[in-house]
XYZ file of C-alpha atoms in Angstrom:
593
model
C 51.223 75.198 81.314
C 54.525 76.248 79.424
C 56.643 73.656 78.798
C 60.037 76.799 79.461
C 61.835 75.347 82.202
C 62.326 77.554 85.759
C 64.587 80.361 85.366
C 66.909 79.014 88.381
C 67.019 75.375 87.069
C 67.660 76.928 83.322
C 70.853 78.895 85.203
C 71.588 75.455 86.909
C 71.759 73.941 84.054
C 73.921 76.012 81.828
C 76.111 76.178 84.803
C 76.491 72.592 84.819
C 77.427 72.561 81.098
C 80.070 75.000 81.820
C 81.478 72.063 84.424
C 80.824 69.388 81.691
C 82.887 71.717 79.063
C 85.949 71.651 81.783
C 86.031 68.150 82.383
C 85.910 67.311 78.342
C 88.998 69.739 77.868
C 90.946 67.933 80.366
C 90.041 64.769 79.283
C 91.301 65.423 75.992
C 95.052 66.269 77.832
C 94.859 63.253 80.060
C 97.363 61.604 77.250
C 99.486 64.082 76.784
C 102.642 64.561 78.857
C 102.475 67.871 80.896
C 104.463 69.220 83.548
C 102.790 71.072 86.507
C 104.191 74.149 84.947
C 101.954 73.767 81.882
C 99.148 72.373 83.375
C 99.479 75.596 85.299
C 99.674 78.354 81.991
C 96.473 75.597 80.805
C 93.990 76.250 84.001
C 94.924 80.377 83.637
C 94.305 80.135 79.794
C 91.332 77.549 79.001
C 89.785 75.696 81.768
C 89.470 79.493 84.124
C 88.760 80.811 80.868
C 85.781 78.406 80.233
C 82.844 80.025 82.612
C 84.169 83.197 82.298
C 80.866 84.202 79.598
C 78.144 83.108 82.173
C 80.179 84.158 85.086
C 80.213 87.768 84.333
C 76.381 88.616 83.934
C 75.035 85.545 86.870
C 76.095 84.145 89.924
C 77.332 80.480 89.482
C 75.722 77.938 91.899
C 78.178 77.219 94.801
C 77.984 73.971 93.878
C 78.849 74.125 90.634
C 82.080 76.612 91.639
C 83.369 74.119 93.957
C 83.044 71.255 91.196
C 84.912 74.050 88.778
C 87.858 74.242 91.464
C 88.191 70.284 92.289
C 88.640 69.496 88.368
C 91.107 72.257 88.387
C 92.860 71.227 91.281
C 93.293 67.606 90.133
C 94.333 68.099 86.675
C 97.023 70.224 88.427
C 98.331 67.341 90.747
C 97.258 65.015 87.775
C 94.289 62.864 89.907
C 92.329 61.204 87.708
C 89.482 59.119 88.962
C 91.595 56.125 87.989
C 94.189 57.115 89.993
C 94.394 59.763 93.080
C 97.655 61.496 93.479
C 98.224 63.772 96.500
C 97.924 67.761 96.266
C 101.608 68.607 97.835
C 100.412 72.124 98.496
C 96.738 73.545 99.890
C 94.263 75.083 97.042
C 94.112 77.531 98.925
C 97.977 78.186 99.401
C 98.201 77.732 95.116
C 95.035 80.346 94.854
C 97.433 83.145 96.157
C 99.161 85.685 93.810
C 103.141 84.737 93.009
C 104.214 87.645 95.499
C 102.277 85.961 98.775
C 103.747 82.524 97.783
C 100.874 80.926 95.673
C 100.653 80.034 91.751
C 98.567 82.758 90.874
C 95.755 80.790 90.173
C 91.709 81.898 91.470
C 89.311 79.832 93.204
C 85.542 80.295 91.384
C 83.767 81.739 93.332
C 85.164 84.764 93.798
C 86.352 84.865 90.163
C 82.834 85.083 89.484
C 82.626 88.076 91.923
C 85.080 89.712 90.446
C 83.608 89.910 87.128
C 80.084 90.762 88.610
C 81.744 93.405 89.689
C 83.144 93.753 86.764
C 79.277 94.026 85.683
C 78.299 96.827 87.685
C 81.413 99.094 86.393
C 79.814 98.791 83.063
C 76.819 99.955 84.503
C 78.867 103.181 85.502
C 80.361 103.472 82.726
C 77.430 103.271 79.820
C 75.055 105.237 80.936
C 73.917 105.576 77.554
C 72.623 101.908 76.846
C 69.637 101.251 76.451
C 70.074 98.153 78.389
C 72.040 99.945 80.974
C 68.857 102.655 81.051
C 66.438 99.775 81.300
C 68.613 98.485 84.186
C 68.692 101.272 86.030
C 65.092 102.116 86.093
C 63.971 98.790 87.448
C 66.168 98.038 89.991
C 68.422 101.560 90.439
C 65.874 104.228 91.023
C 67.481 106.342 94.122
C 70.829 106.529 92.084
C 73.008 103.771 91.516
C 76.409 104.290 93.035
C 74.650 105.843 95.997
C 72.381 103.311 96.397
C 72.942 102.143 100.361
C 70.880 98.795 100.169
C 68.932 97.349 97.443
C 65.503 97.962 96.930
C 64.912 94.720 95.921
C 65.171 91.148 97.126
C 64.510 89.260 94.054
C 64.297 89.556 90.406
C 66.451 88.130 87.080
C 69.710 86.269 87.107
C 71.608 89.533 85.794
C 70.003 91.419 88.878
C 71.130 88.656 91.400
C 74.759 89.059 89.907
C 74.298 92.874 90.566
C 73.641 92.206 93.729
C 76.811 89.459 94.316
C 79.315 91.963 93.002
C 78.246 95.372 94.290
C 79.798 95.415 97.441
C 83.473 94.310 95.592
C 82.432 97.243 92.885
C 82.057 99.792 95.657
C 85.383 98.724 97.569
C 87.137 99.301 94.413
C 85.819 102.650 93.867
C 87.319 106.085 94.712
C 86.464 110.301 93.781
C 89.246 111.838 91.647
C 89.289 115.329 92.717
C 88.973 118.241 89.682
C 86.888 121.033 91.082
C 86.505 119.414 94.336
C 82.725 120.558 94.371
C 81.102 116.960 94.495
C 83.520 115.326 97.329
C 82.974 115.353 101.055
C 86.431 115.636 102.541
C 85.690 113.645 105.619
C 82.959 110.711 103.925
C 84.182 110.222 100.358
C 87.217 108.019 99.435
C 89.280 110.110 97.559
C 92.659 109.814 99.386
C 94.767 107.156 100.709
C 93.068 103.755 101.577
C 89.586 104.754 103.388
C 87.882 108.000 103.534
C 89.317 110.640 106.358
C 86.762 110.339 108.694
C 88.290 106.586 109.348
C 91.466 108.865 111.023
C 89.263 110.442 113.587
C 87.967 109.131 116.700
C 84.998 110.555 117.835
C 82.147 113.088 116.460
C 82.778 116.007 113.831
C 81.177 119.414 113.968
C 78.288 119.907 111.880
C 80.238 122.501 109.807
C 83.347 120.348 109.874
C 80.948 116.953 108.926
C 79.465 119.082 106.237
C 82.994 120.669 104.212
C 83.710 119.377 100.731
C 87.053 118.787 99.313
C 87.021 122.410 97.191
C 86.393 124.200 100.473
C 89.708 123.581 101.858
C 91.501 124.903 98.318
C 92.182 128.209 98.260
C 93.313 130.752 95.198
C 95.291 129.370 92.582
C 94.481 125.785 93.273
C 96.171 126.107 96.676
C 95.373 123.518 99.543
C 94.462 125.295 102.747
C 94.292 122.735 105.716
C 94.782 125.650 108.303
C 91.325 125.908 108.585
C 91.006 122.264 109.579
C 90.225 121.689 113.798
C 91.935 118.671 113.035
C 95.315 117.510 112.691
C 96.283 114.749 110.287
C 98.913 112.571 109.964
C 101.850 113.791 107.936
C 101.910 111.253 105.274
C 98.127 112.415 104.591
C 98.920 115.506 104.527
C 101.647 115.703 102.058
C 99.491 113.605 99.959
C 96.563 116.123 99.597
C 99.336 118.683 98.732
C 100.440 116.368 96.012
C 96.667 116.181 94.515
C 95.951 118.260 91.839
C 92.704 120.868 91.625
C 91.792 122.098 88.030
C 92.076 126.014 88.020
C 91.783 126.925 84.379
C 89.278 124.222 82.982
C 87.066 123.082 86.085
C 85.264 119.921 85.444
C 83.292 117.893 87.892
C 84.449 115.073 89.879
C 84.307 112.025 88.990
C 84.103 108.394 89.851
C 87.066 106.047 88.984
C 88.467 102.269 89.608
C 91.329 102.456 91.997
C 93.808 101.624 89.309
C 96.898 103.120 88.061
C 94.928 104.606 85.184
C 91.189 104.350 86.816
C 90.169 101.658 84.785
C 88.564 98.451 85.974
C 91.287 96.272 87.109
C 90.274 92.942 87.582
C 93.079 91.839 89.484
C 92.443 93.945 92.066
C 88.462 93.330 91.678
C 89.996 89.263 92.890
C 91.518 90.870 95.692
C 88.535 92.441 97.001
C 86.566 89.227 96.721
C 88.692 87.390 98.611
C 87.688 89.126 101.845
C 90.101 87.420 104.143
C 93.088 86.791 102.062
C 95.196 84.427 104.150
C 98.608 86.262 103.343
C 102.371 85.653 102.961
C 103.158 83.915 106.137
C 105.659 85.389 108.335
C 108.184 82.539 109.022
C 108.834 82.314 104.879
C 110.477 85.111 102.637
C 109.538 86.970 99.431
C 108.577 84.394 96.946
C 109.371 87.103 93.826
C 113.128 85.244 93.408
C 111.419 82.149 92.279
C 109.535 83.706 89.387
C 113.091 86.151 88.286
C 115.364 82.590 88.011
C 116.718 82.052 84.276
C 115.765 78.373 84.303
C 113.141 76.475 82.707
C 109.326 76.677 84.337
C 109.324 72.904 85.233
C 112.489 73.949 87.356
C 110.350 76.911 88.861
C 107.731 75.395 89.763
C 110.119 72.510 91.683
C 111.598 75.772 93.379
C 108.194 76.946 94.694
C 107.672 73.414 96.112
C 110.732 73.842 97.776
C 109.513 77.304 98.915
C 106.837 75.655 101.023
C 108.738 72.338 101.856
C 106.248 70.131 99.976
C 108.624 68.264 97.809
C 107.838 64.624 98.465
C 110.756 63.381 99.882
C 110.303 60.451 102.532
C 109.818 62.938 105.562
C 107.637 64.677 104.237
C 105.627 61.187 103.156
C 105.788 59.979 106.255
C 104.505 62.664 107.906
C 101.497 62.873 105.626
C 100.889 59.404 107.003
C 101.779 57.360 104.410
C 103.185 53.973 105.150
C 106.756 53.884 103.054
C 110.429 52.590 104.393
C 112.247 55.309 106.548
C 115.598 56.515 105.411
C 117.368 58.175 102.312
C 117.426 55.858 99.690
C 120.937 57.189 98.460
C 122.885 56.715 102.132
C 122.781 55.312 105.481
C 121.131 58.198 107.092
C 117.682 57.530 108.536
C 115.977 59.913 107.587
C 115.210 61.913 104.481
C 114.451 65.821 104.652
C 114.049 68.089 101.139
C 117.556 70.067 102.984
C 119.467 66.524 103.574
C 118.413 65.430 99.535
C 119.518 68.824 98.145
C 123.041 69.697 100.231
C 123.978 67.362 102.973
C 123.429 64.214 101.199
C 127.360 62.791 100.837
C 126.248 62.288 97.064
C 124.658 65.612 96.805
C 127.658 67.001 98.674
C 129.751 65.558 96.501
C 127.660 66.826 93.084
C 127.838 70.239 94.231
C 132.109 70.191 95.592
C 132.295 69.461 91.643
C 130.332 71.766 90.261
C 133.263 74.897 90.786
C 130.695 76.997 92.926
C 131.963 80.436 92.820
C 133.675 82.041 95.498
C 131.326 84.600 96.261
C 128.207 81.951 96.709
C 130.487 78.883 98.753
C 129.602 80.281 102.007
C 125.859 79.845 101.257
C 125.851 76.138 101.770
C 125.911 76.475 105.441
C 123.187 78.581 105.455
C 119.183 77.436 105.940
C 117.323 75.629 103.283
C 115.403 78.206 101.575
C 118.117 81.376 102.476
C 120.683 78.596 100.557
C 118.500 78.320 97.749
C 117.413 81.904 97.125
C 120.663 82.971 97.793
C 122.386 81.321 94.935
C 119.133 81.611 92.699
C 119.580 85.528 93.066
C 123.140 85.195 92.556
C 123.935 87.831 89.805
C 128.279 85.497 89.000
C 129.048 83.300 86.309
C 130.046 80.127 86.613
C 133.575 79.807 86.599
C 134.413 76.276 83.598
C 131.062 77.484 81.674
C 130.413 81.366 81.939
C 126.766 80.525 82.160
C 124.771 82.944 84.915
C 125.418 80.786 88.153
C 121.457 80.687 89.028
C 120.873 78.605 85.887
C 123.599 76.164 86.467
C 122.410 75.898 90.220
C 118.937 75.370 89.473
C 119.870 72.936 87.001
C 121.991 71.242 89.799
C 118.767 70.943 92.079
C 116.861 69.771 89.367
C 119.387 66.790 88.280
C 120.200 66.098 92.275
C 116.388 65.279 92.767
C 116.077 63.252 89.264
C 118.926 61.351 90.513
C 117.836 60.350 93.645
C 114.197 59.592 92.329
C 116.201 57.061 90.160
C 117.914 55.208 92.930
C 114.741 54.962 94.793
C 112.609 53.751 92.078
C 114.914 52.081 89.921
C 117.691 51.199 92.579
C 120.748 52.103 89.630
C 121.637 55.236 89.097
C 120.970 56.582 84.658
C 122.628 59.596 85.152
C 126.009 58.423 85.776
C 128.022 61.398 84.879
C 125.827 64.253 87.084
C 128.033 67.266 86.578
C 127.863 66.886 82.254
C 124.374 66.568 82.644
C 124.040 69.499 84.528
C 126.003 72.093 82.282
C 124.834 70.483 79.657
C 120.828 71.128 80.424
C 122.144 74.959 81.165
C 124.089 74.936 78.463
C 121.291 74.131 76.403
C 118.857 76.513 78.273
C 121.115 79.219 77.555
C 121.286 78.648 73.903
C 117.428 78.626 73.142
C 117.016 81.618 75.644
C 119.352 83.412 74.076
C 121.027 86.257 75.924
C 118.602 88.343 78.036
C 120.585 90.964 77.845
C 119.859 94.192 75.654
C 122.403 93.128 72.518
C 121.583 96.578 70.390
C 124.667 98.319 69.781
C 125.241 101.890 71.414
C 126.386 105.188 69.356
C 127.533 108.871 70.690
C 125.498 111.564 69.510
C 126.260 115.430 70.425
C 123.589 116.932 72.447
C 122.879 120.754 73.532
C 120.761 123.256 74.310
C 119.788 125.007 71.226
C 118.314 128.999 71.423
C 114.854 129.945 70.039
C 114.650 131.900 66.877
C 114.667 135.602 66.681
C 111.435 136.864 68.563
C 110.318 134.146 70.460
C 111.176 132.611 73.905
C 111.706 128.979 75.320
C 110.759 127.649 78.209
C 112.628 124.485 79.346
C 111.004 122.965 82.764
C 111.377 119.505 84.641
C 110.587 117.637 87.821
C 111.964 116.470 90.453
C 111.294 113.576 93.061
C 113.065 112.728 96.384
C 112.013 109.284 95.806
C 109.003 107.324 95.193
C 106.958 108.643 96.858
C 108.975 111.150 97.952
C 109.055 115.314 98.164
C 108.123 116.473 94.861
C 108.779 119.863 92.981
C 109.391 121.435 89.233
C 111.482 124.275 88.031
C 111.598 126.155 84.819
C 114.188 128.916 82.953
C 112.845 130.758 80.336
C 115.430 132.257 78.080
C 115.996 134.723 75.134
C 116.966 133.699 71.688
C 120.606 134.861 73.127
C 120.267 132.350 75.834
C 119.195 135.132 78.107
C 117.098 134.973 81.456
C 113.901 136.150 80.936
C 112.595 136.055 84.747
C 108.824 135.487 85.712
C 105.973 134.336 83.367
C 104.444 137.840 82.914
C 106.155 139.020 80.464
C 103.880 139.614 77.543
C 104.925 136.718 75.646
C 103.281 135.801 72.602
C 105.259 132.879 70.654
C 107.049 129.938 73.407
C 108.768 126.838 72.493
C 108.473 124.421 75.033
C 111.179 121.477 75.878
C 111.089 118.877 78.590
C 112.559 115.673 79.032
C 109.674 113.415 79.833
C 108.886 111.784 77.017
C 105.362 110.668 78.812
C 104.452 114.210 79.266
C 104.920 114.949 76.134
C 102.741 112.672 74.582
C 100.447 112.938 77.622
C 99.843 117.006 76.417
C 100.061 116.463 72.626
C 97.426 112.960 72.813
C 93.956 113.515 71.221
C 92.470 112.450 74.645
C 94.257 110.985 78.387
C 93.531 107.394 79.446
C 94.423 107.881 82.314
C 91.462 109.740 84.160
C 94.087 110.945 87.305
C 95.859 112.862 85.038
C 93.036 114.556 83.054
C 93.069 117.506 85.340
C 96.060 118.336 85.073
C 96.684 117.757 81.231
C 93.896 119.921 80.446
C 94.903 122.580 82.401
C 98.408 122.483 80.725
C 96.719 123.007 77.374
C 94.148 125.765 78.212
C 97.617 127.430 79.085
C 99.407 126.390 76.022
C 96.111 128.306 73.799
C 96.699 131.450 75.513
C 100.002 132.087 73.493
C 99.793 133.812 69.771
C 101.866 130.342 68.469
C 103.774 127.321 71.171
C 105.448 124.471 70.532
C 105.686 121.544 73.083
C 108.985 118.816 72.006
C 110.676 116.066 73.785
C 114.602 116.850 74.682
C 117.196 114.634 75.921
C 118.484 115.374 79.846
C 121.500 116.992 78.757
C 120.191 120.217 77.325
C 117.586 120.502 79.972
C 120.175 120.786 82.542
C 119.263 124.222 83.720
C 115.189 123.249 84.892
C 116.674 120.239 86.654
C 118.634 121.215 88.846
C 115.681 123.978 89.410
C 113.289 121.185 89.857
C 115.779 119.854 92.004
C 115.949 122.782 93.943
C 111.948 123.027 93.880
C 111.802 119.861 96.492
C 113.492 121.913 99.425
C 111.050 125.064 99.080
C 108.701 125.709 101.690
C 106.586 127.787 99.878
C 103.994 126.742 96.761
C 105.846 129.033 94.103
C 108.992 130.939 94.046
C 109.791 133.345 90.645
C 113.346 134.913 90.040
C 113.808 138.099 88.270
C 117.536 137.116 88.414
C 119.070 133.637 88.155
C 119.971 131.986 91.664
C 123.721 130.858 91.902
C 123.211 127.522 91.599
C 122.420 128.034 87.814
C 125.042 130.081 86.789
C 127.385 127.919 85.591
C 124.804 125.726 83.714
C 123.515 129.106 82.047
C 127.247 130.018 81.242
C 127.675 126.536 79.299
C 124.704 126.816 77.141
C 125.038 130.046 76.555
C 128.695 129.026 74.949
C 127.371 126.542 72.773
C 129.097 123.821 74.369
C 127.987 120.387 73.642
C 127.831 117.184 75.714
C 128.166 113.277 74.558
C 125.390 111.027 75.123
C 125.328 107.348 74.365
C 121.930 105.974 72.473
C 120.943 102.746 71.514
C 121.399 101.936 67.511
C-alpha cells in the first residue's frame, strides 16, 4: 500500500498550514502597539495575502476559511485568547467595500471564489498552454465557456476549484461587439447589465429568437433597430447607438471581463461571490466623506465607528448587556450617548464654543449626529486663529474630546488640561508632515494657435463632444487649406493630412503598438486602416485653444438627428472661429511649470 497520503486530507492539510502561517504572523505583532487603522492596512497586505497561493488553483475547506476569518477578525478588535475584547461592529458589516459603509476587508470564502474565478479566466485566456490544453481535454470537451453543466462530478483539486468559481467567471463575462457575427442580440450579454431577452416578457419569434447582433447593422456600420417587433427602452437604445461595429477591419467577437478595460478585475470577481451583498443601509448616508477627511487614519477609522454608532460609550455598553455604572462620567447627566460625549456634553460644549468654529459651519451643531459630523468633515473653510482646513482641526477636536473623557472615566483627573492647544497643536502637526495637498507647481502663459499645413497638404482638426456622462454624444471635424481654407467633405482626393486633436488619450490610443483596452480595439483599428489609405498623415496632440473650430462642431454634432452631416460650406456658427485663425491671432493659456 503507498504510504502518499489521500489527496483531500493532503489539501486539508496544506490548508491548515496556511491557518497555522496566519496565526504565527499575528503572534509576532501581539507586542507591538497598533491602532485598528494598521491592523487594518496589515489583514489587506499579509494575513489576506497569506492563502492567496493555494486559494487560487483549490477550494479551501469551509472550515479552514472560517478559522482564516476569526483570526482576522480578532487581531482587528485585538482578542487574544488571553483576553476577549468585543467586535464593536459585525464581520460582516467590516467585510463591505468603503462606499457601502464597511472597511473594505473580504471574508475567505468568497475570496477564494474570486480567485477560482480568477482561474478559469486564465483558462480563456491561454489557450495555448499546454496545461491549459491538457485541461481542457479532460474536463472541457463540449467547449468551455459554453459549457452549460459540467460533465463531471469529481476529479483533482484544480478541477473542484474550476468548478467553485465558474459560475462567478461566467457572471463576470460579457461579448464585445466587432463584426457582430458571433452575438445573439436577444441571448448574449453584450449590453447593459443582462442580455435583452431579460427586457421582454413573453415568447420571441423564431426569426426574432434566432437574429444576431450584425443583423440589425446596416451599411456603414449603421444600427438599424426599425426592423425590431420590439420596442426597447430608451436608455437601451441609445446605448446600442453608442456601440461601435468595425467597418474597415472586421474581426470576430470576442469574449471580455466586464471591466473598464476587459481585463479580469478581481474586485468585481468579490462582488459576484458575494451573492447577496447585504448593502448600504437606507437610514445611514454615503460613507465616501470618511475616507476624503485630511486627518490621520486612527482618526478615520474613529469616524467610521461613529458612522455606525459603535463607539463604546456607556449606552452603547449597556445596551450590549454589559454590567457598568449608568451616566456620563464627565457630568450629571444619566446617561451617556456617542451624540451627548461629542456636542452636548457642557465640557464638550464648552471645547468646541472655544475652538472659533467658522461662521459658515456654527449652524451645524444643531443638526443630527452623523449630518453634524459629515457636515463639518466635508467642510471645504479654514479655521479662523490657525488657517488650517477646518475638517482637520474638527476631527482633531473629536478625537481629543473622546481621549479626554476616556481619561476622566478611567483615570478620574483629567491629563489634557489645556484641550484647545492640544487640538491645534495635533493639526498643526498633521499639517506639517502632510504637507500641502494642494498642486504647489508654479503656472506659466504660453501663446497658443492654430497653425496652417504646409504648401500641398491639408489638416484635419476633429473633437468630441459629450452632454454629460453618459450623456448624448457626437464629433465634428474642419478640414482646411494651407491658407486656412474650408475644404468641405472627405472626398476630395487627398493624398498628404495632418491630423490634430485634443485628446491626449486618443492620441496615444492610435499611435500605441497595440490597445489594452479590448472595448476600444474596434474602433482604434479602424482609425488606422483609414490613416494607411493616405500617400503620407500625421496624427499630433493640440491644446483646446487651436482646436476651437471641431469643438464647437462636435458640440454641434450632439443635437443632430441624423448619423452624419457633411458641409460643402461652413455653417454660421463657425465663422467667426474660422475668421480668427485664419488671422493668425493667438490666445493665452496657463500650463503648469
Amino acid at each position: 500500500m503507498s504510504d502518499r497520503p489521500k489527496e483531500k486530507e493532503r489539501n486539508r492539510v496544506v490548508s491548515v498550514r496556511d491557518s497555522e502561517k496566519v496565526q504565527a504572523k499575528l503572534s509576532s505583532w501581539k507586542s507591538k502597539l497598533l491602532s485598528p487603522a494598521g491592523r487594518v492596512i496589515l489583514i489587506q497586505s499579509v494575513t489576506s495575502a497569506i492563502p492567496n497561493y493555494y486559494m487560487q488553483i483549490s477550494a479551501l475547506p469551509s472550515k479552514v476559511c472560517l478559522e482564516l476569518d476569526k483570526l482576522n477578525r480578532n487581531f482587528l478588535w485585538g482578542s487574544t485568547a488571553e483576553k476577549k475584547k468585543m467586535h464593536m461592529v459585525g464581520w460582516k458589516k467590516v467585510c463591505r467595500p468603503k462606499k457601502e459603509g464597511g472597511l473594505g476587508l473580504s471574508c475567505a470564502k468568497p475570496r477564494n471564489v474570486a480567485l477560482l474565478a480568477k482561474f478559469n479566466w486564465r483558462l480563456l485566456q491561454e489557450k495555448d498552454s499546454p496545461w491549459v490544453r491538457t485541461i481542457l481535454a479532460k474536463y472541457f470537451p463540449n467547449g468551455f465557456v459554453n459549457s452549460q453543466t459540467m460533465v463531471r462530478r469529481s476529479g483533482s483539486s484544480n478541477w473542484r476549484g474550476l468548478k467553485l468559481g465558474f459560475d462567478v467567471f461566467r457572471a463576470g463575462l460579457r461579448w464585445v461587439i466587432n463584426n457582430g457575427q458571433r452575438v445573439s442580440f436577444w441571448h448574449d450579454r453584450w449590453i447593459g447589465d443582462a442580455p435583452l431577452r431579460s427586457l421582454v416578457h413573453g415568447p420571441l419569434s423564431l426569426s426574432e429568437s434566432l437574429l444576431r447582433v450584425c443583423d440589425v447593422v446596416g451599411s456603414g456600420s449603421v444600427w438599424n433597430l426599425a426592423g425590431l417587433s420590439l420596442l426597447l427602452p430608451t436608455p437601451v437604445v441609445e446605448a446600442i447607438r453608442a456601440t461601435y461595429v468595425c467597418s474597415l477591419s472586421p474581426k470576430e467577437d470576442c469574449l471580455a471581463w466586464d471591466s473598464n478595460k476587459g481585463d479580469f478585475s478581481s474586485k468585481l470577481a468579490l462582488q459576484l461571490a458575494n451573492k447577496h451583498p447585504i448593502g448600504l443601509n437606507s437610514n445611514l448616508s454615503d460613507p465616501s466623506w470618511i475616507w476624503k477627511v485630511d486627518t490621520s487614519p486612527r482618526i478615520r477609522f474613529f469616524l467610521w465607528q461613529c458612522y455606525h454608532d459603535s463607539v463604546p460609550v456607556r449606552d452603547t455598553l449597556l445596551a450590549c448587556g454589559l454590567n457598568i455604572p449608568h451616566g456620563c462620567p464627565r457630568c450629571s447627566c444619566p446617561f451617556e450617548s456617542l451624540s451627548h460625549t461629542l456636542r452636548d456634553c457642557p465640557d464638550s460644549f464648552s471645547i468646541w464654543n472655544d475652538l472659533s468654529i467658522p461662521t459658515s459651519c456654527s449652524q451645524s451643531f444643531t443638526f443630527p449626529l452623523l449630518d453634524w459630523i459629515s457636515f463639518n468633515c466635508s467642510s471645504s473653510k479654514a479655521h479662523d486663529k490657525s488657517h488650517i482646513a477646518w475638517q482637520t482641526v474638527f476631527s482633531f477636536g473629536l478625537w481629543t474630546i473622546w481621549l479626554r473623557r476616556n481619561l476622566l472615566a478611567f483615570n478620574s483627573s483629567p491629563i489634557l488640561p489645556d484641550p484647545i492647544r492640544n487640538i491645534l497643536s495635533f493639526a498643526a502637526e498633521f499639517f506639517c508632515l502632510m504637507g500641502d495637498k494642494a498642486n504647489s507647481k508654479s503656472a506659466s502663459s504660453i501663446a497658443v494657435k492654430w497653425m496652417p499645413p504646409t504648401l500641398g497638404r491639408a489638416k484635419l482638426n476633429t473633437d468630441g463632444s459629450s452632454l454629460g456622462n453618459p450623456g448624448i454624444a457626437g464629433g465634428g471635424g474642419v478640414i482646411r487649406d494651407s491658407c486656412g481654407s474650408w475644404l468641405g467633405a472627405l472626398e476630395l482626393h487627398i493624398t498628404h493630412l495632418d491630423i490634430e486633436m485634443d485628446s491626449l488619450v486618443s492620441v496615444d490610443l492610435v499611435l500605441s503598438n497595440s490597445v489594452a483596452n479590448v472595448f476600444l480595439r474596434s474602433i482604434v483599428d479602424d482609425c488606422r486602416c483609414m490613416m494607411e489609405k493616405f500617400a503620407s498623415v500625421t496624427l499630433k496632440h493640440i491644446y483646446r485653444e487651436a482646436n476651437a473650430c471641431a469643438d464647437l462642431l462636435a458640440k454641434e454634432g450632439c443635437s443632430q438627428l441624423l448619423p452624419f452631416i457633411s458641409f460643402t460650406a461652413p455653417p454660421a456658427s463657425v465663422l467667426e472661429c474660422l475668421a480668427f485663425d485664419c488671422s493668425n491671432s493667438v490666445c493665452t493659456r496657463m500650463i503648469k511649470c
